Amino acid sequence: MPSAVGLGGVPETFDPAARALLGVPRETALVGTVGRVDTRNDPLAFVRMAAAIRAEHPDTAFVMIGDGPLAEEVRRLAADLDVEVTLTGQRPGAERLVAGLDVFVTTFLYPGPGRALTEALATARPVVATAVNGVPDLVEHGATGLLVAPADPAGAARAVGWLLGHPREAAEMGRQGSRRVRAALAPEALRGAVDDCYRGLPRLPATGRRGLPRLPVIGRTPGGVPRP
């Protein structure tokens, strides 16, 4: 079950003030991400994705909100690929800056969904996310965003390019994502879900000298990676 996220201070839609803080004109498409610039978030895949997008959408800008041990490597790769990617470093109020993006992207290799993805959905941002761990539980492909395979910057570029080329459909995905996250992940909603879950469990049988009975293991089979 996902963790509850307090979304009271997160904008519910695009925020011009956030765009101004990021220093990118409104008429420029802005694709970005938030998170630690480290191996598990695969920031180099973001840079390669950006270079591929620029070939089809040359006026697009790219931003990475965060810092980490791969920051210099990101800058070097961006220079080698001749694509400008702005690294903001750690910024307070990153959850509000997300509201200035046109498309939010994650290139996770193996962590869970993370707070940044949840907040991006809450701000009604169209999202492209790698289908790892619990991400497909949060992003429904074609409904609340687009899912791509990890370590596939070309696939991510195609997905982002599709959203940039279909603004009406992208905006509807953003709205659906916001409605779903705000309804399902609010603390009060998850408290009720956890309560219902426990109330639905059978009572444990009384134990004797032999100790507790062996309980069945409840598992879940992960689904395949959808194609964009």
PDB file of N, CA and C in Angstrom, residues 103-193:
ATOM      1  N   VAL A 103       5.979  18.982 -18.589  1.00  0.00           N
ATOM      2  CA  VAL A 103       5.998  17.520 -18.469  1.00  0.00           C
ATOM      3  C   VAL A 103       6.983  17.161 -17.368  1.00  0.00           C
ATOM      4  N   PHE A 104       6.559  16.269 -16.478  1.00  0.00           N
ATOM      5  CA  PHE A 104       7.429  15.774 -15.409  1.00  0.00           C
ATOM      6  C   PHE A 104       7.885  14.369 -15.782  1.00  0.00           C
ATOM      7  N   VAL A 105       9.177  14.088 -15.596  1.00  0.00           N
ATOM      8  CA  VAL A 105       9.747  12.809 -16.013  1.00  0.00           C
ATOM      9  C   VAL A 105      10.507  12.173 -14.855  1.00  0.00           C
ATOM     10  N   THR A 106      10.339  10.869 -14.678  1.00  0.00           N
ATOM     11  CA  THR A 106      11.228  10.119 -13.797  1.00  0.00           C
ATOM     12  C   THR A 106      11.967   9.081 -14.628  1.00  0.00           C
ATOM     13  N   THR A 107      13.230   8.878 -14.281  1.00  0.00           N
ATOM     14  CA  THR A 107      14.032   7.855 -14.953  1.00  0.00           C
ATOM     15  C   THR A 107      14.531   6.841 -13.925  1.00  0.00           C
ATOM     16  N   PHE A 108      13.710   6.585 -12.903  1.00  0.00           N
ATOM     17  CA  PHE A 108      14.085   5.642 -11.853  1.00  0.00           C
ATOM     18  C   PHE A 108      14.580   4.325 -12.436  1.00  0.00           C
ATOM     19  N   LEU A 109      15.604   3.765 -11.812  1.00  0.00           N
ATOM     20  CA  LEU A 109      16.017   2.403 -12.135  1.00  0.00           C
ATOM     21  C   LEU A 109      15.400   1.391 -11.182  1.00  0.00           C
ATOM     22  N   TYR A 110      15.344   1.745  -9.877  1.00  0.00           N
ATOM     23  CA  TYR A 110      14.815   0.766  -8.946  1.00  0.00           C
ATOM     24  C   TYR A 110      14.139   1.316  -7.700  1.00  0.00           C
ATOM     25  N   PRO A 111      14.126   2.614  -7.413  1.00  0.00           N
ATOM     26  CA  PRO A 111      13.386   3.010  -6.213  1.00  0.00           C
ATOM     27  C   PRO A 111      11.889   2.969  -6.451  1.00  0.00           C
ATOM     28  N   GLY A 112      11.135   3.207  -5.376  1.00  0.00           N
ATOM     29  CA  GLY A 112       9.686   3.261  -5.487  1.00  0.00           C
ATOM     30  C   GLY A 112       9.237   4.572  -6.097  1.00  0.00           C
ATOM     31  N   PRO A 113       7.919   4.822  -6.103  1.00  0.00           N
ATOM     32  CA  PRO A 113       7.382   6.009  -6.772  1.00  0.00           C
ATOM     33  C   PRO A 113       7.969   7.320  -6.267  1.00  0.00           C
ATOM     34  N   GLY A 114       8.159   7.450  -4.958  1.00  0.00           N
ATOM     35  CA  GLY A 114       8.755   8.675  -4.437  1.00  0.00           C
ATOM     36  C   GLY A 114       7.745   9.806  -4.325  1.00  0.00           C
ATOM     37  N   ARG A 115       8.035  10.709  -3.421  1.00  0.00           N
ATOM     38  CA  ARG A 115       7.144  11.827  -3.163  1.00  0.00           C
ATOM     39  C   ARG A 115       7.057  12.776  -4.354  1.00  0.00           C
ATOM     40  N   ALA A 116       8.185  12.978  -5.069  1.00  0.00           N
ATOM     41  CA  ALA A 116       8.189  13.941  -6.175  1.00  0.00           C
ATOM     42  C   ALA A 116       7.192  13.547  -7.262  1.00  0.00           C
ATOM     43  N   LEU A 117       7.110  12.255  -7.585  1.00  0.00           N
ATOM     44  CA  LEU A 117       6.164  11.814  -8.602  1.00  0.00           C
ATOM     45  C   LEU A 117       4.731  12.042  -8.139  1.00  0.00           C
ATOM     46  N   THR A 118       4.463  11.740  -6.891  1.00  0.00           N
ATOM     47  CA  THR A 118       3.125  11.968  -6.343  1.00  0.00           C
ATOM     48  C   THR A 118       2.755  13.440  -6.407  1.00  0.00           C
ATOM     49  N   GLU A 119       3.695  14.304  -6.039  1.00  0.00           N
ATOM     50  CA  GLU A 119       3.418  15.740  -6.051  1.00  0.00           C
ATOM     51  C   GLU A 119       3.244  16.258  -7.469  1.00  0.00           C
ATOM     52  N   ALA A 120       4.000  15.714  -8.422  1.00  0.00           N
ATOM     53  CA  ALA A 120       3.833  16.124  -9.817  1.00  0.00           C
ATOM     54  C   ALA A 120       2.437  15.759 -10.316  1.00  0.00           C
ATOM     55  N   LEU A 121       1.983  14.561  -9.980  1.00  0.00           N
ATOM     56  CA  LEU A 121       0.626  14.169 -10.359  1.00  0.00           C
ATOM     57  C   LEU A 121      -0.401  15.095  -9.690  1.00  0.00           C
ATOM     58  N   ALA A 122      -0.165  15.430  -8.435  1.00  0.00           N
ATOM     59  CA  ALA A 122      -1.113  16.285  -7.714  1.00  0.00           C
ATOM     60  C   ALA A 122      -1.231  17.662  -8.340  1.00  0.00           C
ATOM     61  N   THR A 123      -0.151  18.150  -8.976  1.00  0.00           N
ATOM     62  CA  THR A 123      -0.202  19.460  -9.621  1.00  0.00           C
ATOM     63  C   THR A 123      -0.771  19.385 -11.039  1.00  0.00           C
ATOM     64  N   ALA A 124      -1.286  18.209 -11.405  1.00  0.00           N
ATOM     65  CA  ALA A 124      -1.897  18.002 -12.732  1.00  0.00           C
ATOM     66  C   ALA A 124      -0.871  18.109 -13.847  1.00  0.00           C
ATOM     67  N   ARG A 125       0.387  17.732 -13.541  1.00  0.00           N
ATOM     68  CA  ARG A 125       1.409  17.712 -14.577  1.00  0.00           C
ATOM     69  C   ARG A 125       1.327  16.389 -15.349  1.00  0.00           C
ATOM     70  N   PRO A 126       1.345  16.419 -16.677  1.00  0.00           N
ATOM     71  CA  PRO A 126       1.496  15.171 -17.436  1.00  0.00           C
ATOM     72  C   PRO A 126       2.824  14.533 -17.067  1.00  0.00           C
ATOM     73  N   VAL A 127       2.840  13.225 -16.836  1.00  0.00           N
ATOM     74  CA  VAL A 127       4.060  12.576 -16.383  1.00  0.00           C
ATOM     75  C   VAL A 127       4.467  11.439 -17.315  1.00  0.00           C
ATOM     76  N   VAL A 128       5.768  11.239 -17.404  1.00  0.00           N
ATOM     77  CA  VAL A 128       6.361  10.061 -18.038  1.00  0.00           C
ATOM     78  C   VAL A 128       7.225   9.422 -16.963  1.00  0.00           C
ATOM     79  N   ALA A 129       6.988   8.138 -16.685  1.00  0.00           N
ATOM     80  CA  ALA A 129       7.684   7.487 -15.578  1.00  0.00           C
ATOM     81  C   ALA A 129       8.117   6.085 -15.975  1.00  0.00           C
ATOM     82  N   THR A 130       9.255   5.665 -15.443  1.00  0.00           N
ATOM     83  CA  THR A 130       9.702   4.295 -15.678  1.00  0.00           C
ATOM     84  C   THR A 130       8.858   3.341 -14.839  1.00  0.00           C
ATOM     85  N   ALA A 131       8.469   2.226 -15.447  1.00  0.00           N
ATOM     86  CA  ALA A 131       7.567   1.272 -14.802  1.00  0.00           C
ATOM     87  C   ALA A 131       8.348   0.332 -13.899  1.00  0.00           C
ATOM     88  N   VAL A 132       8.781   0.846 -12.746  1.00  0.00           N
ATOM     89  CA  VAL A 132       9.540   0.045 -11.790  1.00  0.00           C
ATOM     90  C   VAL A 132       8.817   0.053 -10.445  1.00  0.00           C
ATOM     91  N   ASN A 133       8.959  -1.061  -9.729  1.00  0.00           N
ATOM     92  CA  ASN A 133       8.387  -1.212  -8.396  1.00  0.00           C
ATOM     93  C   ASN A 133       6.932  -0.762  -8.356  1.00  0.00           C
ATOM     94  N   GLY A 134       6.606   0.189  -7.494  1.00  0.00           N
ATOM     95  CA  GLY A 134       5.212   0.567  -7.329  1.00  0.00           C
ATOM     96  C   GLY A 134       4.738   1.666  -8.256  1.00  0.00           C
ATOM     97  N   VAL A 135       5.564   2.094  -9.201  1.00  0.00           N
ATOM     98  CA  VAL A 135       5.164   3.195 -10.076  1.00  0.00           C
ATOM     99  C   VAL A 135       3.885   2.887 -10.862  1.00  0.00           C
ATOM    100  N   PRO A 136       3.725   1.677 -11.451  1.00  0.00           N
ATOM    101  CA  PRO A 136       2.483   1.408 -12.189  1.00  0.00           C
ATOM    102  C   PRO A 136       1.231   1.424 -11.314  1.00  0.00           C
ATOM    103  N   ASP A 137       1.394   1.311  -9.982  1.00  0.00           N
ATOM    104  CA  ASP A 137       0.238   1.458  -9.102  1.00  0.00           C
ATOM    105  C   ASP A 137      -0.204   2.913  -9.021  1.00  0.00           C
ATOM    106  N   LEU A 138       0.695   3.812  -9.339  1.00  0.00           N
ATOM    107  CA  LEU A 138       0.414   5.240  -9.229  1.00  0.00           C
ATOM    108  C   LEU A 138       0.102   5.869 -10.580  1.00  0.00           C
ATOM    109  N   VAL A 139       0.816   5.412 -11.611  1.00  0.00           N
ATOM    110  CA  VAL A 139       0.635   5.947 -12.959  1.00  0.00           C
ATOM    111  C   VAL A 139      -0.023   4.886 -13.824  1.00  0.00           C
ATOM    112  N   GLU A 140      -1.228   5.153 -14.264  1.00  0.00           N
ATOM    113  CA  GLU A 140      -1.920   4.245 -15.181  1.00  0.00           C
ATOM    114  C   GLU A 140      -1.624   4.682 -16.610  1.00  0.00           C
ATOM    115  N   HIS A 141      -0.963   3.802 -17.341  1.00  0.00           N
ATOM    116  CA  HIS A 141      -0.511   4.141 -18.688  1.00  0.00           C
ATOM    117  C   HIS A 141      -1.688   4.562 -19.577  1.00  0.00           C
ATOM    118  N   GLY A 142      -1.559   5.753 -20.162  1.00  0.00           N
ATOM    119  CA  GLY A 142      -2.590   6.253 -21.056  1.00  0.00           C
ATOM    120  C   GLY A 142      -3.729   6.951 -20.370  1.00  0.00           C
ATOM    121  N   ALA A 143      -3.782   6.888 -19.032  1.00  0.00           N
ATOM    122  CA  ALA A 143      -4.865   7.539 -18.295  1.00  0.00           C
ATOM    123  C   ALA A 143      -4.346   8.667 -17.417  1.00  0.00           C
ATOM    124  N   THR A 144      -3.345   8.379 -16.580  1.00  0.00           N
ATOM    125  CA  THR A 144      -2.783   9.415 -15.714  1.00  0.00           C
ATOM    126  C   THR A 144      -1.335   9.738 -16.070  1.00  0.00           C
ATOM    127  N   GLY A 145      -0.842   9.184 -17.158  1.00  0.00           N
ATOM    128  CA  GLY A 145       0.525   9.434 -17.598  1.00  0.00           C
ATOM    129  C   GLY A 145       0.968   8.346 -18.559  1.00  0.00           C
ATOM    130  N   LEU A 146       2.236   8.331 -18.880  1.00  0.00           N
ATOM    131  CA  LEU A 146       2.792   7.323 -19.779  1.00  0.00           C
ATOM    132  C   LEU A 146       3.919   6.588 -19.066  1.00  0.00           C
ATOM    133  N   LEU A 147       3.954   5.276 -19.219  1.00  0.00           N
ATOM    134  CA  LEU A 147       4.984   4.442 -18.624  1.00  0.00           C
ATOM    135  C   LEU A 147       5.982   3.992 -19.681  1.00  0.00           C
ATOM    136  N   VAL A 148       7.249   3.946 -19.294  1.00  0.00           N
ATOM    137  CA  VAL A 148       8.306   3.497 -20.200  1.00  0.00           C
ATOM    138  C   VAL A 148       9.210   2.544 -19.443  1.00  0.00           C
ATOM    139  N   ALA A 149      10.011   1.795 -20.170  1.00  0.00           N
ATOM    140  CA  ALA A 149      10.960   0.875 -19.543  1.00  0.00           C
ATOM    141  C   ALA A 149      12.123   1.660 -18.941  1.00  0.00           C
ATOM    142  N   PRO A 150      12.707   1.170 -17.841  1.00  0.00           N
ATOM    143  CA  PRO A 150      13.909   1.839 -17.305  1.00  0.00           C
ATOM    144  C   PRO A 150      15.085   1.688 -18.263  1.00  0.00           C
ATOM    145  N   ALA A 151      16.036   2.596 -18.143  1.00  0.00           N
ATOM    146  CA  ALA A 151      17.257   2.579 -18.968  1.00  0.00           C
ATOM    147  C   ALA A 151      16.932   2.617 -20.456  1.00  0.00           C
ATOM    148  N   ASP A 152      15.892   3.340 -20.818  1.00  0.00           N
ATOM    149  CA  ASP A 152      15.478   3.465 -22.222  1.00  0.00           C
ATOM    150  C   ASP A 152      15.199   4.932 -22.536  1.00  0.00           C
ATOM    151  N   PRO A 153      16.251   5.761 -22.632  1.00  0.00           N
ATOM    152  CA  PRO A 153      16.028   7.191 -22.881  1.00  0.00           C
ATOM    153  C   PRO A 153      15.325   7.471 -24.196  1.00  0.00           C
ATOM    154  N   ALA A 154      15.532   6.615 -25.220  1.00  0.00           N
ATOM    155  CA  ALA A 154      14.838   6.821 -26.493  1.00  0.00           C
ATOM    156  C   ALA A 154      13.336   6.630 -26.320  1.00  0.00           C
ATOM    157  N   GLY A 155      12.947   5.612 -25.547  1.00  0.00           N
ATOM    158  CA  GLY A 155      11.531   5.399 -25.278  1.00  0.00           C
ATOM    159  C   GLY A 155      10.931   6.536 -24.482  1.00  0.00           C
ATOM    160  N   ALA A 156      11.678   7.030 -23.493  1.00  0.00           N
ATOM    161  CA  ALA A 156      11.198   8.172 -22.720  1.00  0.00           C
ATOM    162  C   ALA A 156      11.046   9.403 -23.602  1.00  0.00           C
ATOM    163  N   ALA A 157      11.978   9.598 -24.527  1.00  0.00           N
ATOM    164  CA  ALA A 157      11.904  10.747 -25.435  1.00  0.00           C
ATOM    165  C   ALA A 157      10.660  10.660 -26.316  1.00  0.00           C
ATOM    166  N   ARG A 158      10.358   9.458 -26.801  1.00  0.00           N
ATOM    167  CA  ARG A 158       9.154   9.309 -27.624  1.00  0.00           C
ATOM    168  C   ARG A 158       7.904   9.632 -26.825  1.00  0.00           C
ATOM    169  N   ALA A 159       7.861   9.195 -25.567  1.00  0.00           N
ATOM    170  CA  ALA A 159       6.696   9.456 -24.732  1.00  0.00           C
ATOM    171  C   ALA A 159       6.542  10.944 -24.437  1.00  0.00           C
ATOM    172  N   VAL A 160       7.644  11.600 -24.093  1.00  0.00           N
ATOM    173  CA  VAL A 160       7.588  13.045 -23.828  1.00  0.00           C
ATOM    174  C   VAL A 160       7.204  13.796 -25.102  1.00  0.00           C
ATOM    175  N   GLY A 161       7.803  13.397 -26.217  1.00  0.00           N
ATOM    176  CA  GLY A 161       7.469  14.044 -27.485  1.00  0.00           C
ATOM    177  C   GLY A 161       5.996  13.904 -27.819  1.00  0.00           C
ATOM    178  N   TRP A 162       5.404  12.736 -27.503  1.00  0.00           N
ATOM    179  CA  TRP A 162       3.973  12.545 -27.760  1.00  0.00           C
ATOM    180  C   TRP A 162       3.150  13.509 -26.918  1.00  0.00           C
ATOM    181  N   LEU A 163       3.507  13.660 -25.650  1.00  0.00           N
ATOM    182  CA  LEU A 163       2.766  14.586 -24.783  1.00  0.00           C
ATOM    183  C   LEU A 163       2.905  16.027 -25.274  1.00  0.00           C
ATOM    184  N   LEU A 164       4.112  16.409 -25.700  1.00  0.00           N
ATOM    185  CA  LEU A 164       4.300  17.776 -26.205  1.00  0.00           C
ATOM    186  C   LEU A 164       3.509  18.008 -27.484  1.00  0.00           C
ATOM    187  N   GLY A 165       3.366  16.960 -28.283  1.00  0.00           N
ATOM    188  CA  GLY A 165       2.625  17.091 -29.537  1.00  0.00           C
ATOM    189  C   GLY A 165       1.132  16.931 -29.407  1.00  0.00           C
ATOM    190  N   HIS A 166       0.665  16.504 -28.228  1.00  0.00           N
ATOM    191  CA  HIS A 166      -0.769  16.299 -27.982  1.00  0.00           C
ATOM    192  C   HIS A 166      -1.155  16.988 -26.679  1.00  0.00           C
ATOM    193  N   PRO A 167      -1.129  18.316 -26.670  1.00  0.00           N
ATOM    194  CA  PRO A 167      -1.352  19.044 -25.415  1.00  0.00           C
ATOM    195  C   PRO A 167      -2.719  18.805 -24.792  1.00  0.00           C
ATOM    196  N   ARG A 168      -3.749  18.610 -25.622  1.00  0.00           N
ATOM    197  CA  ARG A 168      -5.084  18.393 -25.054  1.00  0.00           C
ATOM    198  C   ARG A 168      -5.130  17.067 -24.292  1.00  0.00           C
ATOM    199  N   GLU A 169      -4.612  16.006 -24.898  1.00  0.00           N
ATOM    200  CA  GLU A 169      -4.595  14.703 -24.238  1.00  0.00           C
ATOM    201  C   GLU A 169      -3.673  14.728 -23.016  1.00  0.00           C
ATOM    202  N   ALA A 170      -2.550  15.439 -23.132  1.00  0.00           N
ATOM    203  CA  ALA A 170      -1.621  15.542 -22.011  1.00  0.00           C
ATOM    204  C   ALA A 170      -2.280  16.243 -20.827  1.00  0.00           C
ATOM    205  N   ALA A 171      -3.010  17.316 -21.101  1.00  0.00           N
ATOM    206  CA  ALA A 171      -3.680  18.042 -20.022  1.00  0.00           C
ATOM    207  C   ALA A 171      -4.728  17.171 -19.341  1.00  0.00           C
ATOM    208  N   GLU A 172      -5.442  16.359 -20.119  1.00  0.00           N
ATOM    209  CA  GLU A 172      -6.449  15.481 -19.526  1.00  0.00           C
ATOM    210  C   GLU A 172      -5.798  14.416 -18.653  1.00  0.00           C
ATOM    211  N   MET A 173      -4.653  13.874 -19.083  1.00  0.00           N
ATOM    212  CA  MET A 173      -3.932  12.925 -18.222  1.00  0.00           C
ATOM    213  C   MET A 173      -3.532  13.596 -16.912  1.00  0.00           C
ATOM    214  N   GLY A 174      -3.059  14.838 -17.008  1.00  0.00           N
ATOM    215  CA  GLY A 174      -2.686  15.562 -15.799  1.00  0.00           C
ATOM    216  C   GLY A 174      -3.855  15.743 -14.857  1.00  0.00           C
ATOM    217  N   ARG A 175      -5.005  16.098 -15.396  1.00  0.00           N
ATOM    218  CA  ARG A 175      -6.186  16.295 -14.545  1.00  0.00           C
ATOM    219  C   ARG A 175      -6.607  14.985 -13.884  1.00  0.00           C
ATOM    220  N   GLN A 176      -6.591  13.902 -14.658  1.00  0.00           N
ATOM    221  CA  GLN A 176      -6.967  12.612 -14.085  1.00  0.00           C
ATOM    222  C   GLN A 176      -5.983  12.175 -13.003  1.00  0.00           C
ATOM    223  N   GLY A 177      -4.695  12.404 -13.252  1.00  0.00           N
ATOM    224  CA  GLY A 177      -3.696  12.051 -12.252  1.00  0.00           C
ATOM    225  C   GLY A 177      -3.892  12.820 -10.961  1.00  0.00           C
ATOM    226  N   SER A 178      -4.194  14.110 -11.079  1.00  0.00           N
ATOM    227  CA  SER A 178      -4.411  14.939  -9.892  1.00  0.00           C
ATOM    228  C   SER A 178      -5.622  14.454  -9.105  1.00  0.00           C
ATOM    229  N   ARG A 179      -6.710  14.192  -9.803  1.00  0.00           N
ATOM    230  CA  ARG A 179      -7.911  13.727  -9.104  1.00  0.00           C
ATOM    231  C   ARG A 179      -7.649  12.409  -8.378  1.00  0.00           C
ATOM    232  N   ARG A 180      -6.955  11.504  -9.047  1.00  0.00           N
ATOM    233  CA  ARG A 180      -6.734  10.185  -8.455  1.00  0.00           C
ATOM    234  C   ARG A 180      -5.824  10.271  -7.235  1.00  0.00           C
ATOM    235  N   VAL A 181      -4.719  11.002  -7.361  1.00  0.00           N
ATOM    236  CA  VAL A 181      -3.774  11.092  -6.249  1.00  0.00           C
ATOM    237  C   VAL A 181      -4.397  11.803  -5.056  1.00  0.00           C
ATOM    238  N   ARG A 182      -5.069  12.902  -5.316  1.00  0.00           N
ATOM    239  CA  ARG A 182      -5.645  13.661  -4.203  1.00  0.00           C
ATOM    240  C   ARG A 182      -6.763  12.885  -3.509  1.00  0.00           C
ATOM    241  N   ALA A 183      -7.453  12.048  -4.251  1.00  0.00           N
ATOM    242  CA  ALA A 183      -8.516  11.252  -3.630  1.00  0.00           C
ATOM    243  C   ALA A 183      -7.971  10.039  -2.889  1.00  0.00           C
ATOM    244  N   ALA A 184      -6.923   9.423  -3.446  1.00  0.00           N
ATOM    245  CA  ALA A 184      -6.469   8.135  -2.911  1.00  0.00           C
ATOM    246  C   ALA A 184      -5.359   8.239  -1.876  1.00  0.00           C
ATOM    247  N   LEU A 185      -4.500   9.267  -1.969  1.00  0.00           N
ATOM    248  CA  LEU A 185      -3.321   9.310  -1.117  1.00  0.00           C
ATOM    249  C   LEU A 185      -3.390  10.346  -0.015  1.00  0.00           C
ATOM    250  N   ALA A 186      -4.517  11.009   0.119  1.00  0.00           N
ATOM    251  CA  ALA A 186      -4.679  11.907   1.255  1.00  0.00           C
ATOM    252  C   ALA A 186      -4.621  11.069   2.539  1.00  0.00           C
ATOM    253  N   PRO A 187      -4.017  11.586   3.616  1.00  0.00           N
ATOM    254  CA  PRO A 187      -3.895  10.795   4.846  1.00  0.00           C
ATOM    255  C   PRO A 187      -5.212  10.214   5.336  1.00  0.00           C
ATOM    256  N   GLU A 188      -6.298  11.005   5.268  1.00  0.00           N
ATOM    257  CA  GLU A 188      -7.573  10.498   5.766  1.00  0.00           C
ATOM    258  C   GLU A 188      -8.095   9.353   4.908  1.00  0.00           C
ATOM    259  N   ALA A 189      -7.824   9.418   3.584  1.00  0.00           N
ATOM    260  CA  ALA A 189      -8.273   8.342   2.703  1.00  0.00           C
ATOM    261  C   ALA A 189      -7.512   7.051   2.989  1.00  0.00           C
ATOM    262  N   LEU A 190      -6.198   7.142   3.189  1.00  0.00           N
ATOM    263  CA  LEU A 190      -5.414   5.943   3.462  1.00  0.00           C
ATOM    264  C   LEU A 190      -5.693   5.389   4.847  1.00  0.00           C
ATOM    265  N   ARG A 191      -5.997   6.252   5.797  1.00  0.00           N
ATOM    266  CA  ARG A 191      -6.376   5.737   7.120  1.00  0.00           C
ATOM    267  C   ARG A 191      -7.601   4.848   7.001  1.00  0.00           C
ATOM    268  N   GLY A 192      -8.569   5.305   6.203  1.00  0.00           N
ATOM    269  CA  GLY A 192      -9.771   4.509   6.007  1.00  0.00           C
ATOM    270  C   GLY A 192      -9.484   3.209   5.285  1.00  0.00           C
ATOM    271  N   ALA A 193      -8.577   3.257   4.288  1.00  0.00           N
ATOM    272  CA  ALA A 193      -8.248   2.038   3.540  1.00  0.00           C
ATOM    273  C   ALA A 193      -7.547   1.014   4.425  1.00  0.00           C
TER     274      ALA A 193
END
